[in-house]
PDB file of C-alpha atoms in Angstrom:
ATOM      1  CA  UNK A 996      71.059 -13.933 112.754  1.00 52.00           C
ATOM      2  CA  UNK A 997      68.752 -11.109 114.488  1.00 52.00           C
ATOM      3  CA  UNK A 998      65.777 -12.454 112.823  1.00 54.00           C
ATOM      4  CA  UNK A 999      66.300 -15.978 113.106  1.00 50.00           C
ATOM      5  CA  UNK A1000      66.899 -15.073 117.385  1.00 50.00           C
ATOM      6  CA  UNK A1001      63.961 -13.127 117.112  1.00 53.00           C
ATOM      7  CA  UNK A1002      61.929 -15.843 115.120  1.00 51.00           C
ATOM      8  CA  UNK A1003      63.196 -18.497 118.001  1.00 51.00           C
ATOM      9  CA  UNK A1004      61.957 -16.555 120.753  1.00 54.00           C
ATOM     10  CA  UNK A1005      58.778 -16.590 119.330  1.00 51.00           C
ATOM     11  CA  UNK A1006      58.678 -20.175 119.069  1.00 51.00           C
ATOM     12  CA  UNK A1007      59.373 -20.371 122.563  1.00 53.00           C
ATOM     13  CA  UNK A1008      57.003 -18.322 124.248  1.00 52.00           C
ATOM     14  CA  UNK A1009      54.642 -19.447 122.128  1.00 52.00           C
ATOM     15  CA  UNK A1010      55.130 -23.372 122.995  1.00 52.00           C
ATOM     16  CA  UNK A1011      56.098 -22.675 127.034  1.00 53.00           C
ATOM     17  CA  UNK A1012      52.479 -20.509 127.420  1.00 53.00           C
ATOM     18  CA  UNK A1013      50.442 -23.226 125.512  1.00 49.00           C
ATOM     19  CA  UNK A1014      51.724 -25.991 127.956  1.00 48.00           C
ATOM     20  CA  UNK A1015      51.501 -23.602 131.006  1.00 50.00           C
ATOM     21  CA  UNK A1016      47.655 -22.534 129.960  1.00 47.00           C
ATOM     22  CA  UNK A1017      46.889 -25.857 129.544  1.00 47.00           C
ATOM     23  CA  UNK A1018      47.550 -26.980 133.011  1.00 48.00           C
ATOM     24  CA  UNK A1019      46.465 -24.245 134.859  1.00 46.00           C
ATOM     25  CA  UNK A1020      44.770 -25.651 137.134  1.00 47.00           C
ATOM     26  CA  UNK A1021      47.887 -26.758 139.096  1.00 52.00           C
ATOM     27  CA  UNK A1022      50.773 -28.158 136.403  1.00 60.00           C
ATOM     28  CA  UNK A1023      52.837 -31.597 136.681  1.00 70.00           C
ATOM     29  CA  UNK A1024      56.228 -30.695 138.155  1.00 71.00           C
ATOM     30  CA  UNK A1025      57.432 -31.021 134.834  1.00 82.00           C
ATOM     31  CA  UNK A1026      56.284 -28.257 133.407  1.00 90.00           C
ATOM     32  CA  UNK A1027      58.372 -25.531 133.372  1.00 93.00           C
ATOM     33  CA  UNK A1028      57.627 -22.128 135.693  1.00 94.00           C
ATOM     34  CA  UNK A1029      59.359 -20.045 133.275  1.00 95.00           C
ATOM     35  CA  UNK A1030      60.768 -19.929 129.322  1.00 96.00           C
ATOM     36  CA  UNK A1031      64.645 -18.044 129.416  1.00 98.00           C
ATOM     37  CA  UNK A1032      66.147 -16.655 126.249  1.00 97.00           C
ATOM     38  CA  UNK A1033      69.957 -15.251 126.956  1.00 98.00           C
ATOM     39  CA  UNK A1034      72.621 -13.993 125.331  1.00 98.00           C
ATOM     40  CA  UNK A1035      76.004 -14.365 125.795  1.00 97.00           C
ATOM     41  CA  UNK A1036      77.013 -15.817 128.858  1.00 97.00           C
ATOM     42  CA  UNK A1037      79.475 -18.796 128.984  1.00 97.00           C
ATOM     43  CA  UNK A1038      76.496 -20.723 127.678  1.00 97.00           C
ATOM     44  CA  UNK A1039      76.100 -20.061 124.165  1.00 97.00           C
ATOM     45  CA  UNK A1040      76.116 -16.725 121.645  1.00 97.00           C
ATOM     46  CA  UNK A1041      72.288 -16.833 122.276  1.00 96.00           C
ATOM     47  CA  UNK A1042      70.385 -20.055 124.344  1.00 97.00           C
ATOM     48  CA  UNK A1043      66.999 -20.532 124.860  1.00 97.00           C
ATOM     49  CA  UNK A1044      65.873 -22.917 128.222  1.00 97.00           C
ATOM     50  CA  UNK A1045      63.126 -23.795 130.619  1.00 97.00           C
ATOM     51  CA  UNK A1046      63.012 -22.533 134.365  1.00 96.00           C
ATOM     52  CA  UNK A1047      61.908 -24.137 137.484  1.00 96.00           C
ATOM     53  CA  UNK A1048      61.649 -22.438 140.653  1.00 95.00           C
ATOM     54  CA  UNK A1049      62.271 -24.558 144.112  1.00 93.00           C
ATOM     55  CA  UNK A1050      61.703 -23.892 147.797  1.00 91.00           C
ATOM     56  CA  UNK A1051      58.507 -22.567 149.365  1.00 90.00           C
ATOM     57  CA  UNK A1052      59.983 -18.374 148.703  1.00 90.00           C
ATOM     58  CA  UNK A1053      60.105 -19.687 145.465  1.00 88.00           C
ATOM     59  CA  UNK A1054      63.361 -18.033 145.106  1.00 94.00           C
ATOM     60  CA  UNK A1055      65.618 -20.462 144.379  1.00 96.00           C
ATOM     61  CA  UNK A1056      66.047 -21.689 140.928  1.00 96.00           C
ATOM     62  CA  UNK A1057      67.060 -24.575 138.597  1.00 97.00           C
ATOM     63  CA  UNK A1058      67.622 -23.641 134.795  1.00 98.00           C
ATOM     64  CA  UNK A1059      68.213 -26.410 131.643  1.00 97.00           C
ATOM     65  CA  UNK A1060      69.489 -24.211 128.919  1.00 98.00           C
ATOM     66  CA  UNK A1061      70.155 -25.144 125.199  1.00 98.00           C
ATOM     67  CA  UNK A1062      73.188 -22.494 123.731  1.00 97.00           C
ATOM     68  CA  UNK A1063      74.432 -22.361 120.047  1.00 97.00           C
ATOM     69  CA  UNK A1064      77.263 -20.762 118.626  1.00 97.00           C
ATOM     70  CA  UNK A1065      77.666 -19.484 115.117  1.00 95.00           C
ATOM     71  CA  UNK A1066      80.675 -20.669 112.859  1.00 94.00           C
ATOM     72  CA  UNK A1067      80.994 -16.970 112.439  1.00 94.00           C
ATOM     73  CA  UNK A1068      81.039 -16.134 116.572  1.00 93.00           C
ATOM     74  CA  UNK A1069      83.664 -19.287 116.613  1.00 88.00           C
ATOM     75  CA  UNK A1070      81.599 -21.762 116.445  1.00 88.00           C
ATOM     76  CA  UNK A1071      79.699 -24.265 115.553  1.00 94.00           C
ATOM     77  CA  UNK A1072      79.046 -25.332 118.738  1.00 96.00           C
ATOM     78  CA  UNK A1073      76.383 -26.707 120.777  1.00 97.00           C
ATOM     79  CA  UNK A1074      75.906 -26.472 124.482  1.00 97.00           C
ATOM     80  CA  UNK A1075      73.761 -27.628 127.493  1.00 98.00           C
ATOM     81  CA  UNK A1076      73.577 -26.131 130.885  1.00 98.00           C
ATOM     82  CA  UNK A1077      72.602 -26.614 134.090  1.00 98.00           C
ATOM     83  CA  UNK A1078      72.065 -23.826 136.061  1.00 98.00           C
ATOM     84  CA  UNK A1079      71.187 -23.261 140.166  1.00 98.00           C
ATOM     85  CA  UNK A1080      70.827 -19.684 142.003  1.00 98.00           C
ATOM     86  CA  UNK A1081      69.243 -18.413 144.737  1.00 98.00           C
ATOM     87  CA  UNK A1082      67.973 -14.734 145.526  1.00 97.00           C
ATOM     88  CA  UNK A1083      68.278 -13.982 149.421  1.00 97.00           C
ATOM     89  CA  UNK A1084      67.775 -10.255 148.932  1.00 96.00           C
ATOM     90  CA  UNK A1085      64.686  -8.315 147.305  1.00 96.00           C
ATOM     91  CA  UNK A1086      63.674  -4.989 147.432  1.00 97.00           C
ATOM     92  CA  UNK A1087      60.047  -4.083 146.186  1.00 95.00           C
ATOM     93  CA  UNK A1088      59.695  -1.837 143.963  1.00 93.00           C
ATOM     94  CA  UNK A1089      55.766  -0.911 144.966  1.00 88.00           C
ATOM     95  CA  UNK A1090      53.255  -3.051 143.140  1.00 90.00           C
ATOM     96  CA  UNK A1091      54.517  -3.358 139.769  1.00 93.00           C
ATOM     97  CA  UNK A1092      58.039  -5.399 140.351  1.00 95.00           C
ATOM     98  CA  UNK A1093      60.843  -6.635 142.479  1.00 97.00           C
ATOM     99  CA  UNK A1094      64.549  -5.916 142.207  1.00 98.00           C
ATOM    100  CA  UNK A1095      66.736  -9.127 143.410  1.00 98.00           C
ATOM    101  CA  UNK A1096      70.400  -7.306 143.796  1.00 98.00           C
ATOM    102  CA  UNK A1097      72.578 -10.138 144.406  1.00 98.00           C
ATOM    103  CA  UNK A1098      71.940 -13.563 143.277  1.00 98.00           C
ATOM    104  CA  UNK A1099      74.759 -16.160 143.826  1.00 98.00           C
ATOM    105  CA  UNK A1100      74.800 -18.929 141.460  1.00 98.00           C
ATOM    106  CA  UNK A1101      76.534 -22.345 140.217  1.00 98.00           C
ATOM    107  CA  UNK A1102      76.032 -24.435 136.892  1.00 98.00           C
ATOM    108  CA  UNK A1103      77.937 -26.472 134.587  1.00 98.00           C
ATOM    109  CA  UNK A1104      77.463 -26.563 130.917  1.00 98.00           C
ATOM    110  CA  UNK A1105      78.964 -29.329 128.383  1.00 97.00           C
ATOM    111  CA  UNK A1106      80.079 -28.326 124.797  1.00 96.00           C
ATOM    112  CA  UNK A1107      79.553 -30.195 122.062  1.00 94.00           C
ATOM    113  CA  UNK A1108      82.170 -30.763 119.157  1.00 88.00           C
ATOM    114  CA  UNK A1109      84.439 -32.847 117.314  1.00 84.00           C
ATOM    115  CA  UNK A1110      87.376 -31.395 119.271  1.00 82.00           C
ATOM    116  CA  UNK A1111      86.044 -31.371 122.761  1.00 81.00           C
ATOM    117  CA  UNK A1112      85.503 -34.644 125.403  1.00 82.00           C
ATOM    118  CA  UNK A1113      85.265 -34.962 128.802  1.00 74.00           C
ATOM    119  CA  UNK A1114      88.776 -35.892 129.357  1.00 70.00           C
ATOM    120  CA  UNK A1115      92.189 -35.563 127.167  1.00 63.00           C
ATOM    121  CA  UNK A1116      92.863 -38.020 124.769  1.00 62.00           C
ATOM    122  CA  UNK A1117      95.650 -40.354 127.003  1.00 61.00           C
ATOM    123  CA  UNK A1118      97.270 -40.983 123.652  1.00 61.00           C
ATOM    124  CA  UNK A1119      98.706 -37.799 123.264  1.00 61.00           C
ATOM    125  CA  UNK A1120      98.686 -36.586 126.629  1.00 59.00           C
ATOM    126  CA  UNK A1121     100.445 -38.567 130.068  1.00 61.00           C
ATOM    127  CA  UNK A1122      97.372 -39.480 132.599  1.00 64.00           C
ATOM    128  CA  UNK A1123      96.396 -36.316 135.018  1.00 61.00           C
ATOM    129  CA  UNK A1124      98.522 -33.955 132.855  1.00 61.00           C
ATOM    130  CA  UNK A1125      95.593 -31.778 132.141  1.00 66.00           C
ATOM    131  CA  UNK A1126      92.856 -31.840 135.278  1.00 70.00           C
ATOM    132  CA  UNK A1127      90.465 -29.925 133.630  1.00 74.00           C
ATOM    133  CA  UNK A1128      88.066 -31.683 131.140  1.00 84.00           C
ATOM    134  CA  UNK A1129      87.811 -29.641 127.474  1.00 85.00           C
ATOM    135  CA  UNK A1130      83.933 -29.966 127.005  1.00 93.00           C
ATOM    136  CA  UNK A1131      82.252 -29.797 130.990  1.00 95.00           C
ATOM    137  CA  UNK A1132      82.879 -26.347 132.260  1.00 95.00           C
ATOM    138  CA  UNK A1133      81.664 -25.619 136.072  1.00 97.00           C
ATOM    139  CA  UNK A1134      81.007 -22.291 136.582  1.00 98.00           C
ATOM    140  CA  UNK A1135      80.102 -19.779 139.644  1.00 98.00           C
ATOM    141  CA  UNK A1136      77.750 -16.724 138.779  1.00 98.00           C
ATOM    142  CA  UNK A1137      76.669 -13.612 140.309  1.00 98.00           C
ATOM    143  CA  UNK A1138      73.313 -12.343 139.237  1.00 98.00           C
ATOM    144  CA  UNK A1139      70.802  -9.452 139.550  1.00 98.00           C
ATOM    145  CA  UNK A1140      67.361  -8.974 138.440  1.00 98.00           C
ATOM    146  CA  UNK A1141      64.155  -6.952 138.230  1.00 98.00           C
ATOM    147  CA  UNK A1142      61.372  -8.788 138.101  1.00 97.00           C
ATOM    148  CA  UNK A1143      58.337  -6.873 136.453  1.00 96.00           C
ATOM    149  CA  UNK A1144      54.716  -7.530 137.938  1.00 95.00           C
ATOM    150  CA  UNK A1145      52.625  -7.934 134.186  1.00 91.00           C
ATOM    151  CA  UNK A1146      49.143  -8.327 136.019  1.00 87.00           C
ATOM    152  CA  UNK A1147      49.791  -4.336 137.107  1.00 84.00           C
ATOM    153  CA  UNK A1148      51.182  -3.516 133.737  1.00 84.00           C
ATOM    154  CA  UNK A1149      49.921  -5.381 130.779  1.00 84.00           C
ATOM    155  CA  UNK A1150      47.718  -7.809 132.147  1.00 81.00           C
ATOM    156  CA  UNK A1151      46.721  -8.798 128.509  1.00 80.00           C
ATOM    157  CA  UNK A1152      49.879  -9.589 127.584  1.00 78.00           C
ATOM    158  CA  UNK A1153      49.054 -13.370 129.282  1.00 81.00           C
ATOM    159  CA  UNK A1154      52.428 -13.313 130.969  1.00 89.00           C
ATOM    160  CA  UNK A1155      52.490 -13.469 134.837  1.00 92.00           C
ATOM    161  CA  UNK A1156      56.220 -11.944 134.907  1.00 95.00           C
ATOM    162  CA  UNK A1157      58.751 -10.799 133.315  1.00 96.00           C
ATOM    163  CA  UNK A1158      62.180 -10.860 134.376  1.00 97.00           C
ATOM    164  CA  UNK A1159      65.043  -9.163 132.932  1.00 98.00           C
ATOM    165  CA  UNK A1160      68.706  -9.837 134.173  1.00 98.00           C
ATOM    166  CA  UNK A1161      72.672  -9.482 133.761  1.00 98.00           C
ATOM    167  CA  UNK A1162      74.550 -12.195 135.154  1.00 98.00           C
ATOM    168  CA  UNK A1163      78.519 -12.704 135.443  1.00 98.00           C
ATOM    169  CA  UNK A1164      80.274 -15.792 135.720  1.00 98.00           C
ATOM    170  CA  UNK A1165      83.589 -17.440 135.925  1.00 98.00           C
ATOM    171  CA  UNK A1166      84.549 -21.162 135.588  1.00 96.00           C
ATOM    172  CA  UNK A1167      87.673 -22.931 137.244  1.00 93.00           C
ATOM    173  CA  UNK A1168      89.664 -22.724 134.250  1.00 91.00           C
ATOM    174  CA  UNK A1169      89.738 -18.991 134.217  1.00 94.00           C
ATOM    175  CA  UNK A1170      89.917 -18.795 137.964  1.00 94.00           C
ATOM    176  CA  UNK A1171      93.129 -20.927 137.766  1.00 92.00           C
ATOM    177  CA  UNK A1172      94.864 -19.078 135.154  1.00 92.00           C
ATOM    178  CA  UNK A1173      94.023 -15.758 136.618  1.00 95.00           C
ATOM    179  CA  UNK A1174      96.242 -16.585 140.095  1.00 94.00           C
ATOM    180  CA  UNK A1175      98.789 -18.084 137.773  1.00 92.00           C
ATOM    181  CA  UNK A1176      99.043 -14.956 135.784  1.00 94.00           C
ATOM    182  CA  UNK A1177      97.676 -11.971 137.969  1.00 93.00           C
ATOM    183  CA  UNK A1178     100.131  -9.788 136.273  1.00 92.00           C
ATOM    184  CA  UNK A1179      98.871 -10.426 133.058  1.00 93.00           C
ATOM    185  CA  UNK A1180      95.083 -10.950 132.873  1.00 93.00           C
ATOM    186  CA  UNK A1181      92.695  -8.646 134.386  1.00 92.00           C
ATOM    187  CA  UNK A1182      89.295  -9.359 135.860  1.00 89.00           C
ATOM    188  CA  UNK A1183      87.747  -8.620 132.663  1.00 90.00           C
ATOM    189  CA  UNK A1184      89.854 -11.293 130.697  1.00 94.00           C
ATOM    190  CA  UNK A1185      88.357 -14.051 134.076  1.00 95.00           C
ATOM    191  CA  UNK A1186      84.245 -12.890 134.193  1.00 96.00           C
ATOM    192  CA  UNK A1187      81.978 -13.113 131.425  1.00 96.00           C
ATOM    193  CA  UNK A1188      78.912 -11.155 131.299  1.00 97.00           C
ATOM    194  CA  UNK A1189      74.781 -12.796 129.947  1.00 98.00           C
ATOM    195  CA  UNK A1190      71.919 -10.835 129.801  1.00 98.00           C
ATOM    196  CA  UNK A1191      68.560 -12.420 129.627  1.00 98.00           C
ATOM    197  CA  UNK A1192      64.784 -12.542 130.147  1.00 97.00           C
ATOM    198  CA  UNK A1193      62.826 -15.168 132.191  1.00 97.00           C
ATOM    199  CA  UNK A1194      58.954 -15.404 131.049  1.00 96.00           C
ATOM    200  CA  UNK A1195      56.977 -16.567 133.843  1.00 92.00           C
ATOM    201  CA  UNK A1196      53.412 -18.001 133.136  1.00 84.00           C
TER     202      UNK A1196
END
């Protein structure tokens, strides 16, 4: 599994930096700023995804991911996400990188599977007796990450930036059952923790 993550990654930044050198002069709007690999995460065992970043700052973000899960993780499963956060705080860290400490975020991400739809089958279930929907999962995140200046550090590398960050996120499901059962689940058991890397070309 290693390898084949490791052989995907690849793939990735090798496709995202051939369209990004290719338009360098100043790219269609839908290229991508930025190829993601994460794992973990409420979005997959490992997904791979393009980033786009918004605003004039250029610190607000919009993320499609692709996740896959393993039959041996508890899957198979495929998921997409849509991700949005926003970095109001940075804190330079001299020339070579910035640290964004707090990064609020939303997204929603759709499983894919035999046993999962949007809504509850209303043949075995009465209408409205579940709200939630099985496969579409919205989600609110809290973010950080350091953001590593590759002109100043390995400017042959061909990468403008590197980011590396942990983000945790909860979804309404777990936020329900947590108030409903405060004695028995813990935070742990509500957040879920990704780690990833954002390539920026």
């Amino acid at each position: 599994m290693r390898k084949y993550l490791f052989k995907l990654s690849i793939l990735v930044l090798f496709l995202f930096g051939k369209v990004n050198h290719s338009n360098a002069q100043k790219k269609s709007f839908l290229v991508p700023d930025a190829a993601i690999i994460q794992y973990a995460g409420s979005i997959g065992y490992f997904s791979v995804g393009a980033g786009y970043e918004i605003f004039k700052n250029k610190r607000g973000n919009i993320d499609f991911n692709y996740g896959y899960v393993p039959a041996s993780k508890g899957g198979k499963l495929h998921a997409l996400t849509t991700k949005f956060s926003y970095k109001p705080f940075e804190i330079k860290l001299n020339d070579w990188g910035t640290l964004y400490p707090l990064n609020p975020g939303v997204f929603l991400s759709y499983t894919f599977h035999d046993d999962l739809s949007f809504k509850f089958h209303s043949s075995e279930y009465p209408s409205g007796y579940y709200y939630w929907s099985p496969a579409l999962r919205p989600h609110v995140s809290l973010s950080n990450e350091i953001e590593l200046n590759m002109g100043k550090i390995w400017k042959e590398m061909g990468i403008e930036k590197i980011g590396i960050y942990t983000e945790f996120n909860s979804n309404d499901y777990y936020i329900t059952n947590y108030f409903q059962n405060i004695k028995a689940l813990s935070l742990a058991d509500v957040f879920q923790l990704g780690v990833g890397v954002r390539f920026k070309f």
